[in-house]
Amino acid sequence: MAGDASPTELSSELLEDVEDFVEANEGESTLSSERIRHVSDLMKIGNQAFRENRFEEAINCYSRANSVKPGDPVILSNRCAAYLRICQFLRHRPPSVSEYSPLSGLDSTIHAELALKDAEKVINFRCDSTKSYILKASALIMLEKYELARDVILSGLHVDPTSDPLKDLERTTVSTIGSRGHGKPERTDDFDCTVCLKLLYEPVTTPCGHTFCRSCLFQSMDRGNRCPLCRTVLFISPRTCAIRGNTKWKERNMHYSTSFSRVNLSLAEFYMLTCSFGGNGNPMLLLMYNIAWFNSFTLNNIIKKTFPEEYDERKLENESLTNPGGDFMPLFVMDVVLPCQKLHLNIFEPRYRLMVRRVMEGNRRMGMVIPDSRTGSIADFACEVEITECEPLPDGRFFLELESRRRFRVLRDWDQDGYRVAEIEWVRDISPSAGTTQREDLQEVINAAAEYAQSWMNTAREEAQQRQDRARLLELDELESMMPTTRDPELYSFWLTTLTRRRPSEKLELLRERDTNQDDCSGSPVFLINMSFVGTL
């Protein structure tokens, strides 16, 4: 029977039912008897739902039980079986049914990966149980990792050489491994993105039926809200193109990002979008309401498994754009920024929208640099900033909150997809050695300036409170939140400078200064910064 089964058809009878949770099994658990009873009740409800083929409800109950009693092998085993049963259901669902009745939030690959995680934990607790190996092997088969599945099956047969379910699974995997490579699709341009003309990477299918690389589609939509191929008007929600790495938007759209399979706009949001794109709430445009965007996970999996070498090349190419390396920095050309500043940006230019998406998928850091009017290029010194908040807006813009970190020198720069990228060298002050007279004098200057700065902050806060100036109070809060320790003279001096009003040329000169190890401490840049601060306030 197993020999005629399809590779992803799991015939093991052990997946047909689940184990009952026995309260006495809690052993040395520190849980109270009341919490153990609560877990037992959840397991009974979950098992009943499983036996009635209500697998999502069963998974919910098992997950709640696991949150109360984490790491229990019975709970994890039952949840793993439920995940696998959902995978079976999705794999055997006719494609024609999915076209007219798509299942939001259900993806067989994701559920198989969740089942694999639970199965691995179960094996750690029950390495002498054949069911543990059956669960893990079944999950790997669902993921089409047949070689790994066979290794797990052989490990299980060492535990129980007479296990018929494991023998059935072994015949299935051996047969599948032997037939792999036959019927492999030919590499044609059907698998290419029509924008970049390369193998599709992270494909996204639009409502008009065309598929593009995710980055290519969003880069095209930075310049217009139409399909790059047929020019159909497309409406895109911020949560549809939610940036990976953006914690704020991940939390806000948790249930959408679980499977990335289908996203719908609310009617109010869609109306706002039609107005922002010039639709003015036109009823004809509202007919497009509830059109879904699909991330083509099935196609992505086919490409990954059919053309693994070319897919890896595309992956490396994408990673080189999002993570250029420690000595390379994407640049936002605007103004001079000093370390220890907090600022806000409204990103609307297509080139910088592209750059922000790539930065957010990487380390969330970029450089802020001012143009050099003398050379027509950019200044030779700049400052690294970190994106602490990124809010996508309905019209495609981004609102950013930034914090400046450290300065660097630009060695060389070039154009990449419209924005500037530079090879950089990090810059630090050459400070007096610890324990020297120069260092002690420098620390005295810093401490005196810090005392004066705190007094000034208190006075400014009292004046703002008297005027009920909320904007000024918020500004002071932001300044204080960025204040570094006085044990770092360089950063503290730059923070003091952010309290003063300086021309861009003066700020740029301060970024260039780095030698504080002079015979006379009063001539050091740090000293000058602090003294100018005292004289400015």
XYZ file of C-alpha atoms in Angstrom:
537
model
C 0.000 0.000 0.000
C 2.764 2.422 0.901
C 4.602 1.678 -2.297
C 1.740 3.098 -4.338
C 1.247 6.133 -2.142
C 2.261 9.561 -3.270
C 5.386 10.997 -1.607
C 3.392 13.371 0.582
C 0.608 10.921 1.446
C 1.244 9.737 4.997
C -0.349 6.358 5.528
C 0.702 5.861 9.145
C -2.209 5.014 11.398
C -0.427 6.807 14.231
C -1.520 10.121 12.694
C -5.170 9.095 12.799
C -5.501 9.677 16.543
C -3.826 11.524 19.400
C -2.781 10.667 22.929
C -4.855 11.479 25.988
C -3.249 13.667 28.602
C -2.992 11.980 32.000
C -2.753 14.319 34.987
C -0.546 11.860 36.852
C 2.071 12.264 34.101
C 3.045 15.661 35.348
C 5.773 14.029 37.459
C 8.028 16.536 39.125
C 6.212 19.529 37.664
C 5.941 22.532 39.920
C 2.515 23.405 38.518
C -0.379 23.553 40.929
C -3.123 20.949 40.710
C -5.504 23.631 39.431
C -3.221 24.491 36.491
C -2.718 20.792 35.739
C -6.500 20.366 35.585
C -6.691 23.391 33.275
C -4.137 21.770 30.952
C -6.073 18.492 31.081
C -9.322 20.263 30.129
C -7.630 22.016 27.195
C -6.188 18.715 25.993
C -9.580 17.006 26.168
C -11.160 19.792 24.095
C -8.253 19.689 21.635
C -8.373 15.917 21.256
C -12.119 16.015 20.650
C -11.632 18.685 17.974
C -8.850 16.596 16.379
C -11.064 13.496 16.196
C -13.792 15.599 14.559
C -11.299 16.937 11.978
C -11.389 20.469 13.405
C -7.611 20.730 13.337
C -7.218 24.504 13.661
C -9.297 24.474 16.838
C -7.241 21.528 18.109
C -3.976 23.385 17.450
C -5.301 26.399 19.330
C -6.112 24.253 22.379
C -2.760 22.445 22.278
C -0.911 25.785 21.993
C -2.768 27.183 25.003
C -1.931 24.028 26.967
C 1.718 24.318 25.903
C 1.877 27.922 27.156
C 0.794 26.674 30.610
C 2.922 23.516 30.595
C 5.689 24.042 28.008
C 7.762 21.132 26.768
C 5.260 18.378 27.557
C 5.805 15.557 25.000
C 2.110 14.619 24.841
C 1.059 18.196 24.064
C 3.805 18.660 21.457
C 3.124 15.265 19.871
C -0.596 15.970 19.506
C -0.006 19.436 18.087
C 2.530 18.025 15.629
C -0.037 15.474 14.443
C -2.616 18.245 13.972
C -0.181 20.272 11.881
C 0.506 17.221 9.717
C -3.195 16.517 9.218
C -3.701 20.088 7.995
C -0.801 19.536 5.576
C -2.510 16.402 4.261
C -5.758 18.275 3.780
C -4.077 21.115 1.879
C -2.025 18.799 -0.320
C -5.113 16.835 -1.389
C -7.314 19.886 -1.939
C -8.074 20.240 -5.681
C -6.534 23.363 -7.264
C -9.898 24.271 -8.815
C -11.393 24.643 -5.339
C -8.596 26.998 -4.252
C -9.281 29.308 -7.193
C -12.841 30.018 -6.058
C -12.447 29.539 -2.313
C -8.932 30.500 -1.178
C -7.939 29.598 2.370
C -6.533 32.646 4.148
C -3.695 31.876 6.538
C -3.238 28.227 5.531
C -0.043 27.115 3.824
C 1.123 23.497 3.817
C 4.823 24.378 3.883
C 4.511 26.597 6.944
C 2.453 24.012 8.821
C 4.966 21.300 7.923
C 7.790 23.451 9.305
C 5.830 23.975 12.532
C 5.225 20.221 12.741
C 8.954 19.597 12.283
C 9.826 21.907 15.183
C 7.412 20.096 17.496
C 8.626 16.674 16.329
C 12.244 17.566 17.068
C 11.291 18.550 20.612
C 9.315 15.318 21.045
C 12.354 13.246 19.996
C 14.438 14.993 22.663
C 11.942 13.814 25.297
C 11.088 10.424 23.766
C 14.103 9.166 21.865
C 12.980 5.573 22.520
C 9.500 6.027 20.975
C 8.925 5.119 17.324
C 6.078 7.619 17.072
C 8.559 10.457 17.633
C 10.532 9.367 14.576
C 7.355 8.849 12.544
C 6.249 12.419 13.280
C 9.605 13.919 12.326
C 9.933 11.806 9.182
C 6.396 12.690 8.135
C 7.120 16.411 8.541
C 10.291 16.116 6.462
C 8.399 14.236 3.749
C 5.818 17.021 3.666
C 8.714 19.443 3.148
C 10.035 17.125 0.394
C 13.301 16.595 2.270
C 13.374 12.890 1.507
C 17.040 12.193 2.242
C 16.740 13.673 5.731
C 13.451 11.824 6.254
C 15.109 8.508 5.389
C 17.896 9.161 7.914
C 15.283 9.761 10.616
C 13.410 6.600 9.600
C 16.581 4.510 9.846
C 17.244 5.955 13.312
C 13.733 4.926 14.311
C 14.250 1.414 12.966
C 17.281 1.085 15.214
C 14.916 1.672 18.127
C 12.258 -0.756 16.850
C 13.261 -2.843 13.796
C 9.761 -4.390 13.633
C 7.841 -1.116 13.238
C 5.557 -1.503 10.206
C 4.733 2.233 9.915
C 8.437 3.073 9.738
C 9.006 0.362 7.136
C 6.135 1.781 5.039
C 7.627 5.272 5.249
C 11.058 3.930 4.275
C 9.666 2.282 1.124
C 7.923 5.535 0.207
C 11.044 7.673 0.633
C 13.352 5.203 -1.145
C 10.965 5.089 -4.107
C 10.734 8.889 -4.209
C 14.490 9.425 -3.937
C 15.042 6.968 -6.789
C 12.618 8.764 -9.069
C 13.828 12.313 -8.331
C 15.280 14.138 -11.263
C 12.701 12.694 -13.695
C 10.225 15.157 -15.087
C 12.270 18.163 -13.972
C 10.920 21.333 -15.633
C 13.063 22.818 -18.353
C 14.600 26.202 -17.581
C 12.614 28.639 -19.696
C 11.830 32.318 -19.449
C 8.484 31.357 -17.892
C 10.360 31.437 -14.591
C 11.830 34.901 -15.244
C 10.664 38.241 -13.872
C 9.620 40.534 -16.726
C 11.143 43.537 -14.939
C 14.697 42.369 -14.143
C 14.692 39.483 -16.690
C 16.213 37.167 -14.089
C 14.929 34.122 -12.211
C 11.980 35.095 -10.028
C 13.018 35.744 -6.427
C 10.329 35.984 -3.735
C 7.624 36.107 -6.439
C 4.441 38.126 -5.905
C 1.365 37.725 -8.110
C -0.821 40.789 -8.656
C -4.636 40.724 -8.918
C -4.270 41.094 -12.703
C -2.442 37.760 -12.780
C 1.163 38.806 -13.444
C 4.083 37.643 -11.326
C 7.198 39.641 -10.487
C 10.033 39.597 -7.981
C 8.809 41.211 -4.795
C 11.522 43.884 -4.874
C 10.998 44.550 -8.609
C 7.261 45.098 -8.173
C 7.615 47.502 -5.261
C 10.436 49.346 -7.007
C 8.182 49.783 -10.046
C 5.292 50.963 -7.874
C 7.537 53.637 -6.362
C 7.090 55.432 -9.701
C 3.463 54.626 -10.415
C 0.583 52.508 -9.147
C 0.212 50.361 -12.269
C 1.173 46.810 -13.153
C 4.556 46.951 -14.950
C 3.247 44.599 -17.666
C -0.400 45.387 -18.461
C -0.646 48.828 -16.764
C -3.666 47.829 -14.662
C -4.142 50.195 -11.719
C -2.961 48.512 -8.513
C -3.789 49.563 -4.984
C -1.353 48.542 -2.292
C -1.777 48.739 1.454
C 1.093 49.496 3.874
C 0.524 46.130 5.516
C 0.672 44.403 2.114
C 4.227 45.642 1.573
C 5.108 45.642 5.275
C 8.865 45.842 5.504
C 10.631 42.825 6.917
C 12.554 43.786 10.006
C 9.995 46.408 11.001
C 8.946 45.269 14.489
C 6.183 47.849 14.819
C 4.374 46.715 11.689
C 5.052 43.038 12.405
C 3.248 43.312 15.730
C 0.396 45.323 14.249
C -0.234 42.775 11.499
C 0.702 39.539 13.270
C -2.164 37.498 11.828
C -1.394 38.687 8.296
C 2.309 37.844 8.484
C 1.738 34.306 9.812
C 1.547 32.854 6.302
C 1.836 35.893 4.001
C -0.806 34.217 1.848
C -3.600 36.763 1.457
C -4.145 40.364 2.514
C -7.379 42.354 2.131
C -7.930 46.076 2.520
C -10.670 47.423 4.717
C -13.309 49.455 2.880
C -12.338 52.658 4.699
C -8.665 52.104 3.934
C -9.416 51.329 0.291
C -11.459 54.528 -0.039
C -8.569 56.514 1.426
C -6.150 54.864 -0.993
C -8.285 55.659 -4.048
C -8.362 59.296 -2.970
C -4.602 59.405 -2.334
C -3.950 57.994 -5.835
C -6.313 60.457 -7.453
C -9.401 58.256 -7.527
C -11.508 60.591 -5.357
C -13.531 57.631 -4.181
C -14.775 56.842 -7.691
C -17.386 54.008 -7.522
C -15.711 52.253 -10.447
C -12.493 52.098 -8.462
C -14.367 50.866 -5.409
C -15.431 47.840 -7.460
C -11.842 46.700 -7.091
C -12.331 46.477 -3.301
C -11.394 43.157 -1.702
C -8.931 42.255 -4.496
C -6.179 40.231 -2.877
C -2.451 40.229 -3.270
C -0.794 36.828 -3.201
C 2.770 35.992 -2.260
C 3.342 32.972 -4.502
C 4.839 30.571 -1.996
C 4.058 27.531 -4.141
C 5.897 29.040 -7.109
C 8.775 30.107 -4.869
C 9.124 26.561 -3.532
C 9.067 25.136 -7.076
C 11.812 27.538 -8.176
C 13.907 26.876 -5.082
C 13.787 23.096 -5.535
C 13.991 22.976 -9.330
C 16.781 25.519 -9.901
C 18.698 25.491 -6.590
C 21.996 26.857 -7.939
C 20.433 29.785 -9.770
C 18.124 30.463 -6.816
C 21.128 30.623 -4.470
C 22.778 33.132 -6.812
C 19.670 35.316 -6.740
C 19.549 35.031 -2.959
C 23.175 36.125 -2.631
C 22.530 38.994 -5.016
C 19.592 40.179 -2.907
C 21.537 39.824 0.340
C 24.401 41.875 -1.081
C 21.944 44.737 -1.587
C 20.333 44.508 1.853
C 23.570 43.695 3.740
C 26.414 45.380 1.846
C 28.942 44.722 4.639
C 30.599 46.645 7.444
C 32.765 48.779 5.160
C 29.967 49.869 2.821
C 27.127 52.250 3.572
C 24.036 53.444 1.636
C 23.818 57.224 1.849
C 20.931 59.644 2.264
C 22.154 62.950 0.856
C 20.593 65.838 2.770
C 22.381 67.530 5.687
C 25.142 67.192 8.255
C 24.194 65.061 11.232
C 26.275 64.702 14.400
C 26.333 61.630 16.657
C 23.712 61.460 19.447
C 20.910 63.184 17.534
C 17.315 62.104 17.089
C 15.536 63.205 13.922
C 12.564 62.427 11.674
C 12.428 61.987 7.914
C 9.616 61.822 5.391
C 10.834 59.616 2.527
C 9.011 60.242 -0.753
C 11.581 60.017 -3.565
C 11.437 56.627 -5.364
C 15.195 56.058 -5.071
C 15.159 56.564 -1.307
C 12.012 54.476 -0.842
C 13.932 51.635 -2.482
C 16.926 52.291 -0.262
C 14.811 52.313 2.918
C 13.255 48.943 2.053
C 16.697 47.435 1.556
C 18.076 49.021 4.716
C 15.141 47.741 6.767
C 15.687 44.211 5.480
C 19.343 44.509 6.518
C 20.811 46.145 9.620
C 18.489 49.211 9.590
C 21.468 51.576 9.238
C 22.481 54.133 6.629
C 24.638 57.250 6.360
C 23.573 60.907 6.395
C 25.791 63.164 4.308
C 25.668 66.713 2.922
C 26.387 67.611 -0.726
C 29.709 69.360 -1.339
C 28.996 72.439 -3.432
C 32.686 72.867 -4.267
C 33.132 69.462 -5.890
C 29.547 68.740 -6.954
C 29.765 65.412 -5.116
C 29.282 64.651 -1.405
C 31.237 65.642 1.701
C 34.145 63.480 2.792
C 32.766 62.924 6.327
C 29.311 61.759 7.394
C 27.430 60.092 10.227
C 25.758 56.699 10.557
C 22.069 56.719 11.581
C 19.838 53.853 12.701
C 16.158 53.616 11.767
C 14.344 53.043 15.069
C 10.813 53.350 13.624
C 9.585 52.993 10.046
C 5.935 53.626 9.217
C 4.789 52.943 5.634
C 2.088 55.389 4.525
C -0.832 54.607 2.170
C 0.675 56.572 -0.736
C 3.967 54.670 -0.613
C 5.964 57.149 1.470
C 7.821 56.207 4.659
C 7.932 58.161 7.899
C 11.183 57.420 9.731
C 12.477 58.021 13.220
C 16.285 58.031 13.284
C 19.047 58.096 15.869
C 22.590 59.046 14.833
C 25.345 56.718 16.024
C 28.939 57.262 14.855
C 30.901 59.164 12.239
C 32.853 57.874 9.276
C 35.005 59.053 6.389
C 33.950 58.429 2.793
C 36.738 56.729 0.862
C 34.853 56.441 -2.433
C 31.233 56.508 -3.539
C 29.138 55.413 -6.497
C 25.563 55.276 -7.757
C 23.457 52.155 -7.125
C 19.892 52.071 -8.449
C 19.616 55.842 -8.101
C 21.015 56.361 -4.591
C 24.589 56.716 -3.380
C 26.652 53.959 -1.756
C 30.076 54.522 -0.225
C 33.071 52.589 0.950
C 33.785 54.000 4.404
C 36.311 54.127 7.222
C 35.123 54.502 10.804
C 36.518 57.493 12.681
C 37.282 57.814 16.397
C 39.055 60.489 18.422
C 42.711 60.021 19.265
C 42.237 60.585 22.997
C 44.834 60.941 25.778
C 45.776 57.673 27.436
C 44.041 56.700 30.660
C 45.852 57.804 33.821
C 47.650 60.740 32.180
C 47.357 64.357 33.251
C 45.850 65.223 29.895
C 43.106 62.651 30.401
C 42.321 63.945 33.884
C 42.150 67.540 32.632
C 39.887 66.452 29.803
C 37.560 64.637 32.201
C 37.361 67.714 34.432
C 36.265 69.797 31.451
C 33.628 67.230 30.516
C 32.286 67.047 34.070
C 32.030 70.825 34.325
C 30.232 71.041 30.997
C 27.890 68.214 32.033
C 26.962 70.022 35.233
C 26.236 73.206 33.313
C 24.253 71.286 30.660
C 22.058 69.643 33.292
C 21.366 73.030 34.878
C 20.481 74.467 31.487
C 18.165 71.521 30.730
C 16.347 71.973 34.034
C 15.883 75.694 33.406
C 14.672 75.141 29.854
C 12.200 72.487 31.059
C 10.776 74.789 33.743
C 10.299 77.603 31.216
C 8.568 75.243 28.767
C 6.244 73.975 31.512
C 5.298 77.516 32.458
C 4.467 78.314 28.816
C 2.786 74.898 28.435
C 4.936 74.424 25.351
C 4.459 70.710 24.635
C 6.594 70.783 21.504
C 9.533 72.196 23.459
C 9.076 69.648 26.244
C 9.077 66.835 23.694
C 12.241 68.250 22.137
C 13.957 68.340 25.541
C 12.864 64.770 26.277
C 14.382 63.611 23.000
C 17.621 65.481 23.720
C 17.889 63.959 27.181
C 17.145 60.463 25.892
C 20.173 60.669 23.585
C 22.590 61.898 26.289
C 25.583 59.518 26.557
C 27.772 58.927 29.569
C 30.475 61.445 30.446
C 32.983 58.592 30.412
C 32.997 58.869 26.615
C 34.318 62.404 25.993
C 33.895 62.166 22.221
C 30.210 61.193 22.192
C 29.332 63.473 25.102
C 30.932 66.439 23.367
C 28.970 65.744 20.191
C 25.784 65.528 22.257
C 26.552 68.923 23.797
C 26.982 70.323 20.303
C 23.483 69.132 19.329
C 22.123 71.562 21.954
C 23.650 74.521 20.120
C 22.743 76.052 16.792
C 25.532 75.593 14.268
C 25.857 76.048 10.557
C 26.308 72.912 8.423
C 29.890 73.921 7.601
C 30.730 74.107 11.313
C 29.184 70.704 11.960
C 31.163 69.214 9.094
C 34.407 70.585 10.531
C 33.576 68.985 13.878
C 33.068 65.629 12.147
C 36.519 65.964 10.635
C 38.277 66.750 13.945
C 39.690 63.759 15.762
C 42.996 64.610 17.505
C 42.483 65.286 21.220
C 45.979 64.126 22.185
C 47.691 67.508 22.220
C 50.275 69.041 24.550
C 47.724 71.524 25.786
C 44.292 70.107 26.525
C 42.727 73.551 26.037
C 43.457 73.274 22.324
C 41.681 69.942 21.780
C 38.469 69.736 19.732
C 36.610 68.207 22.674
C 37.613 71.126 24.870
C 36.597 73.631 22.205
C 33.222 71.937 21.735
C 32.469 72.085 25.439
C 33.631 75.641 25.873
C 31.661 76.789 22.840
C 28.656 75.054 24.349
C 29.042 76.954 27.602
C 29.427 80.222 25.718
C 26.438 79.589 23.456
C 23.794 78.871 26.074
